[in-house]
Coordinates of C-alpha atoms in Angstrom, one line a residue:
Q1 CA 49.7 220.7 52.1
P2 CA 52.3 217.9 52.2
V3 CA 54.1 217.6 55.4
Q4 CA 58.0 217.6 54.7
A5 CA 59.8 214.5 56.1
P6 CA 63.3 214.5 57.1
D7 CA 64.3 211.8 55.1
M8 CA 62.6 209.4 52.5
I9 CA 60.1 207.1 54.2
F10 CA 59.8 203.8 52.9
K11 CA 57.3 202.2 55.5
L12 CA 54.2 203.8 56.8
C13 CA 52.7 201.9 59.8
Y14 CA 49.5 202.4 61.4
L15 CA 49.4 202.7 65.5
K16 CA 45.7 202.3 66.4
Q17 CA 46.4 203.1 70.3
I18 CA 47.6 206.7 69.5
E19 CA 45.4 206.9 66.6
G20 CA 48.3 207.8 64.6
F21 CA 51.0 206.7 62.0
A22 CA 54.7 206.3 62.1
G23 CA 56.9 206.9 59.3
I24 CA 60.4 205.3 58.8
S25 CA 63.0 206.9 57.2
R26 CA 66.1 205.9 56.2
D27 CA 68.4 208.4 58.3
G28 CA 67.0 205.7 61.3
T29 CA 64.5 207.7 62.5
A30 CA 60.8 207.1 63.0
Q31 CA 58.6 210.0 62.8
I32 CA 55.1 209.6 64.1
W33 CA 51.6 212.1 63.2
H34 CA 48.2 212.6 64.0
I35 CA 46.0 210.4 61.1
S36 CA 43.5 213.0 61.4
N37 CA 45.3 216.2 61.4
R38 CA 49.1 215.5 60.5
R39 CA 50.4 217.1 63.6
H40 CA 53.6 216.0 64.3
I41 CA 53.7 214.0 67.8
R42 CA 57.1 213.1 68.3
S43 CA 60.8 211.4 67.2
L44 CA 61.9 208.5 67.8
R45 CA 66.0 207.4 67.2
L46 CA 65.9 203.6 66.3
W47 CA 69.6 203.3 67.0
R48 CA 71.8 204.1 69.8
P49 CA 73.9 207.2 70.2
L50 CA 77.3 206.1 69.1
E51 CA 75.9 203.1 67.0
Q52 CA 76.5 203.7 63.2
P53 CA 72.9 203.8 61.4
K54 CA 72.2 200.7 59.0
W55 CA 69.7 199.9 56.2
I56 CA 66.1 199.1 57.5
T57 CA 64.8 196.3 55.6
D58 CA 61.1 196.7 57.0
A59 CA 59.3 197.4 59.6
C60 CA 55.8 196.8 61.5
E61 CA 53.9 197.3 64.4
M62 CA 53.0 194.9 67.2
P63 CA 49.2 194.3 68.4
S64 CA 49.9 195.3 71.7
G65 CA 50.0 199.3 69.7
R66 CA 53.1 200.5 71.7
H67 CA 55.9 198.2 70.3
L68 CA 57.7 198.9 66.7
V69 CA 59.5 195.9 65.0
F70 CA 62.5 196.6 62.4
A71 CA 65.4 194.8 60.8
S72 CA 68.3 195.9 59.2
I73 CA 71.2 194.5 57.0
D74 CA 73.3 193.1 60.5
H75 CA 70.7 190.7 60.5
R76 CA 69.2 192.0 64.2
V77 CA 65.6 192.3 64.7
R78 CA 65.0 195.1 67.1
I79 CA 61.2 196.4 68.9
L80 CA 61.0 199.7 69.8
D81 CA 58.5 201.0 72.8
I82 CA 56.6 203.8 70.9
I83 CA 55.1 205.3 73.9
G84 CA 56.8 204.6 77.1
R85 CA 60.2 205.5 76.2
S86 CA 61.8 209.0 75.7
S87 CA 62.5 210.2 72.0
E88 CA 66.4 209.3 73.1
D89 CA 66.1 205.8 74.4
P90 CA 67.3 203.5 71.9
A91 CA 65.8 200.5 70.6
V92 CA 66.6 196.9 72.0
G93 CA 67.1 193.9 69.6
I94 CA 66.6 190.1 69.9
F95 CA 68.6 187.7 67.2
P96 CA 66.8 185.3 64.8
K97 CA 67.8 181.4 65.4
D98 CA 70.1 181.9 61.9
R99 CA 71.9 184.5 62.1
S100 CA 73.2 183.9 58.4
R101 CA 69.6 184.7 57.4
L102 CA 68.7 188.2 56.9
P103 CA 64.5 189.1 57.4
L104 CA 63.0 191.2 54.7
C105 CA 59.5 191.6 55.6
F106 CA 57.5 191.4 58.8
S107 CA 53.8 191.4 59.6
S108 CA 52.3 191.0 62.9
C109 CA 48.8 189.3 64.5
I110 CA 46.8 187.6 67.2
I111 CA 46.5 183.8 66.5
E112 CA 44.3 182.4 69.6
G113 CA 45.0 185.3 71.7
T114 CA 48.7 185.4 71.3
H115 CA 50.6 188.2 70.1
V116 CA 52.9 186.4 66.8
L117 CA 55.6 188.3 65.0
L118 CA 55.8 186.8 61.2
W119 CA 59.0 187.6 59.0
G120 CA 60.3 186.2 55.9
D121 CA 64.1 186.1 55.2
D122 CA 66.6 186.3 52.0
Q123 CA 66.0 182.3 51.9
G124 CA 63.0 181.5 51.8
H125 CA 61.9 180.7 55.2
I126 CA 58.6 182.0 57.2
S127 CA 59.7 182.3 61.1
V128 CA 56.3 182.0 63.3
N129 CA 57.5 183.9 66.6
R130 CA 54.7 183.4 69.5
F131 CA 55.0 186.4 72.3
S132 CA 53.8 184.9 76.1
K133 CA 53.0 187.6 78.4
E134 CA 56.4 186.9 80.0
W135 CA 58.2 187.9 76.6
H136 CA 61.6 189.7 77.1
V137 CA 63.8 191.2 74.7
C138 CA 67.2 189.4 74.8
D139 CA 70.4 191.8 74.1
G140 CA 72.5 188.6 73.9
T141 CA 74.2 189.2 77.1
L142 CA 71.4 187.3 79.1
P143 CA 71.7 183.2 80.3
C144 CA 68.6 182.7 78.3
H145 CA 70.7 183.6 75.0
K146 CA 73.4 181.8 76.0
M147 CA 71.5 178.5 76.4
G148 CA 69.8 179.0 72.7
V149 CA 66.2 179.5 74.1
C150 CA 64.8 183.4 75.0
T151 CA 62.2 183.1 77.7
G152 CA 58.8 183.9 76.4
I153 CA 59.3 183.7 72.9
E154 CA 58.8 180.6 71.0
S155 CA 59.9 180.4 67.2
V156 CA 59.4 178.0 64.7
E157 CA 60.4 178.4 61.0
F158 CA 59.7 176.7 57.8
K159 CA 61.0 176.5 54.2
Q160 CA 58.1 177.7 52.0
H161 CA 60.3 179.3 49.2
T162 CA 63.3 179.0 46.7
D163 CA 64.0 183.0 46.7
W164 CA 63.3 185.9 49.1
V165 CA 60.1 186.3 50.8
A166 CA 58.4 189.6 49.7
Q167 CA 55.7 190.0 51.9
V168 CA 53.7 187.4 54.8
R169 CA 51.0 188.0 56.7
Y170 CA 48.6 185.8 58.5
I171 CA 45.0 185.8 57.1
S172 CA 42.3 185.5 60.0
S173 CA 39.5 184.5 58.1
L174 CA 41.0 181.7 56.6
N175 CA 43.3 180.8 59.6
L176 CA 46.4 180.6 57.3
I177 CA 49.4 182.6 56.5
A178 CA 49.8 184.1 53.3
S179 CA 53.6 184.6 51.6
C180 CA 54.8 186.1 48.5
S181 CA 58.5 185.7 46.8
R182 CA 60.4 186.2 44.1
D183 CA 59.9 182.8 42.8
C184 CA 56.5 183.7 41.4
T185 CA 54.7 182.1 43.8
L186 CA 52.0 183.3 46.2
K187 CA 51.7 180.6 49.4
L188 CA 48.9 179.7 51.7
M189 CA 50.3 177.7 54.6
D190 CA 49.1 175.9 57.3
T191 CA 49.5 177.8 60.9
E192 CA 50.2 174.5 63.0
R193 CA 51.6 172.2 60.2
G194 CA 53.3 174.3 58.0
T195 CA 52.4 172.6 55.0
I196 CA 50.7 174.3 51.7
R197 CA 47.1 174.4 51.1
W198 CA 47.3 176.1 47.7
S199 CA 49.5 177.7 45.7
L200 CA 49.6 179.8 42.3
N201 CA 52.2 181.0 39.8
Y202 CA 51.7 183.9 37.3
H203 CA 53.8 186.6 37.7
K204 CA 57.2 186.2 35.5
R205 CA 59.4 188.6 37.6
G206 CA 58.5 187.6 41.0
I207 CA 55.5 188.8 43.4
L208 CA 56.5 192.2 45.0
A209 CA 53.2 192.1 47.2
F210 CA 49.7 191.0 47.6
E211 CA 46.5 192.3 49.7
W212 CA 43.5 190.3 51.4
S213 CA 40.0 191.4 51.0
P214 CA 38.2 189.1 53.8
K215 CA 34.5 190.5 52.5
H216 CA 35.6 189.7 48.8
N217 CA 37.5 186.7 49.5
V218 CA 39.9 187.6 47.0
F219 CA 43.7 188.7 46.7
V220 CA 45.3 191.2 44.7
T221 CA 48.9 190.6 43.6
I222 CA 51.5 192.9 42.2
G223 CA 54.3 191.8 39.9
N224 CA 57.6 192.8 39.7
A225 CA 58.0 195.7 37.6
E226 CA 54.6 194.9 35.8
R227 CA 52.0 197.3 35.2
E228 CA 49.0 194.9 35.6
A229 CA 47.4 193.7 39.4
V230 CA 45.5 190.7 39.1
L231 CA 42.2 189.6 41.7
W232 CA 42.5 185.9 42.7
H233 CA 39.7 183.7 44.5
A234 CA 40.8 182.4 47.6
F235 CA 39.4 179.3 47.6
T236 CA 39.8 178.3 43.8
S237 CA 43.1 180.1 43.5
S238 CA 41.6 181.3 39.9
P239 CA 41.8 184.9 38.4
V240 CA 38.6 186.9 38.5
G241 CA 40.0 189.9 37.5
Y242 CA 42.7 192.0 36.0
L243 CA 43.4 195.6 36.9
K244 CA 45.0 197.0 33.7
G245 CA 45.1 200.9 33.1
H246 CA 48.6 201.9 34.7
L247 CA 51.3 203.6 32.7
A248 CA 54.0 202.9 35.0
P249 CA 54.9 199.7 37.1
I250 CA 52.2 199.3 40.1
S251 CA 54.2 199.5 43.4
H252 CA 51.1 199.3 45.7
A253 CA 48.1 197.8 46.6
A254 CA 45.4 197.9 49.4
F255 CA 41.7 197.0 49.6
S256 CA 38.2 199.2 51.1
D257 CA 36.3 196.5 51.9
E258 CA 33.9 199.1 53.2
D259 CA 33.8 201.0 49.7
D260 CA 34.0 197.9 47.8
M261 CA 37.2 198.8 46.0
V262 CA 40.9 198.1 45.7
I263 CA 43.4 201.3 45.6
T264 CA 46.7 200.7 43.5
A265 CA 49.8 203.3 43.3
A266 CA 52.3 203.2 40.4
A267 CA 56.0 204.1 40.2
D268 CA 54.6 207.7 38.4
K269 CA 52.7 208.7 41.5
Q270 CA 49.6 207.9 39.8
I271 CA 46.8 206.2 41.8
R272 CA 43.9 204.4 40.7
A273 CA 40.2 203.2 42.6
W274 CA 38.9 199.9 41.0
D275 CA 35.9 198.3 41.8
V276 CA 36.6 195.1 43.2
K277 CA 33.1 193.6 41.9
F278 CA 33.9 194.5 37.9
A279 CA 37.7 195.0 38.0
R280 CA 36.9 198.7 36.8
S281 CA 38.5 201.5 37.4
Y282 CA 36.1 204.8 38.2
Q283 CA 38.9 207.4 39.8
T284 CA 42.4 208.5 38.9
I285 CA 44.6 210.7 41.2
T286 CA 47.8 212.1 39.5
D287 CA 50.4 214.3 41.3
N288 CA 52.5 216.6 39.2
D289 CA 54.6 217.9 41.7
V290 CA 58.2 217.0 41.9
W291 CA 59.1 215.2 44.9
R292 CA 63.3 214.9 45.7
P293 CA 65.9 213.5 46.2
E294 CA 63.1 211.0 44.2
N295 CA 60.2 211.4 42.5
R296 CA 58.1 208.2 43.1
I297 CA 55.8 207.0 46.1
T298 CA 57.7 204.7 48.4
A299 CA 55.2 204.2 51.1
F300 CA 51.5 203.6 51.2
L301 CA 48.7 203.4 53.8
M302 CA 45.0 202.9 53.5
D303 CA 42.9 204.5 56.1
S304 CA 39.6 203.0 55.1
E305 CA 37.8 205.0 58.1
R306 CA 38.2 208.3 56.6
H307 CA 38.1 207.1 53.2
Q308 CA 41.6 208.5 52.4
I309 CA 45.2 207.3 51.7
V310 CA 48.6 208.4 53.2
V311 CA 51.4 208.5 50.5
A312 CA 55.0 209.4 51.0
S313 CA 58.3 209.8 49.5
S314 CA 59.9 212.6 51.0
K315 CA 56.6 214.3 51.8
L316 CA 53.8 212.9 53.3
M317 CA 50.4 213.3 51.2
I318 CA 46.7 213.0 52.1
R319 CA 44.7 211.7 49.1
K320 CA 40.9 211.4 49.4
I321 CA 38.9 208.6 47.9
I322 CA 35.4 209.1 46.3
K323 CA 33.3 206.3 47.2
A324 CA 31.8 204.2 43.8
R325 CA 28.2 204.9 42.6
P326 CA 27.3 203.1 40.0
F327 CA 25.1 204.8 37.2
Q328 CA 21.9 203.1 35.9
L329 CA 22.8 202.0 32.9
H330 CA 20.4 202.4 29.8
E331 CA 18.0 199.9 28.4
S332 CA 20.1 199.9 25.8
G333 CA 23.9 200.3 24.1
I334 CA 25.4 204.0 24.9
A335 CA 26.1 205.9 21.7
A336 CA 27.6 209.0 23.0
I337 CA 28.8 210.8 26.3
C338 CA 29.7 214.2 27.0
V339 CA 30.7 216.0 30.1
N340 CA 29.6 219.5 31.3
A341 CA 32.1 220.4 33.6
E342 CA 30.5 224.0 34.8
R343 CA 27.4 221.9 36.2
G344 CA 29.3 218.4 37.1
H345 CA 27.1 216.8 34.8
I346 CA 27.4 214.0 32.7
I347 CA 25.6 213.4 29.4
T348 CA 24.5 210.4 27.9
A349 CA 22.9 208.8 24.7
D350 CA 21.4 205.7 23.6
T351 CA 21.0 203.7 20.6
E352 CA 17.4 204.1 21.0
S353 CA 18.0 208.3 21.0
Y354 CA 17.2 208.4 24.6
I355 CA 19.0 211.0 26.6
Q356 CA 20.3 211.0 30.2
V357 CA 21.9 213.6 32.6
W358 CA 23.5 212.3 35.4
S359 CA 25.4 214.1 38.2
W360 CA 29.2 212.8 38.5
S361 CA 29.2 213.4 42.6
T362 CA 26.2 211.5 43.3
G363 CA 25.4 209.0 40.7
V364 CA 21.8 210.5 40.1
G365 CA 19.9 210.4 37.0

């Protein structure tokens, strides 16, 4: 059954420390649910009591597991303690070095034992912010802010794109920072020098998002308003597969390396599971219910441990994913196939007149 959210949810963040996830809504609140039973844990207000809520651009959780980071159109980055604070405590904020730039996307990671916050802005810059153990949140009145240096936070910026940055993420297995943009490029950047190791340019309307599979060493990219996702090899920047089959533009994607699959979600609320090695779809989930006020998926979270995904709009829904079990192929070409829905069987016949009966739940013939 769906869990009703107070407003449209635009971002889902996994909170490992409390085994839950946070749904960030447009009304400036964060709702936290338990990930297994979807029990509501608490509500957090992102704004001060007398402060006018502003449009939130993106949010992410810090590696500590207790801080939630988000930014709004007032060009301020805010950090919220989701464990120690009460539901009425507001978030406190930090300012980017250049306040004319609007932070649009976030991700957090640990690099060489240091907590790092990455964000991309509307002018193509990547900001790398390293937090020391003594870091604090500057509210604009402390002496460190007046001097232009905040104790405990070391920030470095790199100009990598010519248009706004859609997503940025640290790839630990490559020790590189990946970012995509509306300038139609996906780039891998050296974390120390800021130099580009390789880049690709494929989607004509810009790259909306990407995901990384450390097991298969491939990226998946989603183009803006495109119905096709593309798999790229990380070392050659060459395409290794095209995920075709959606009837509406793809909005989200995620890998499940444990199951050797990639999940995509489209604007028509159709979800597909693909085999990574063969780029073939083997499961399709369609939601025919009407969601209001917007009938589309606005947030997406992959839970590989439980073989499920969490999708959100005005509601939260849990969808189970079936692990791919490839059928043993005939020695000759398959000429016909039919389904016995009552018994859960698939019947195949090949060109040499051999017939096999399979279980579609186990793949056993």
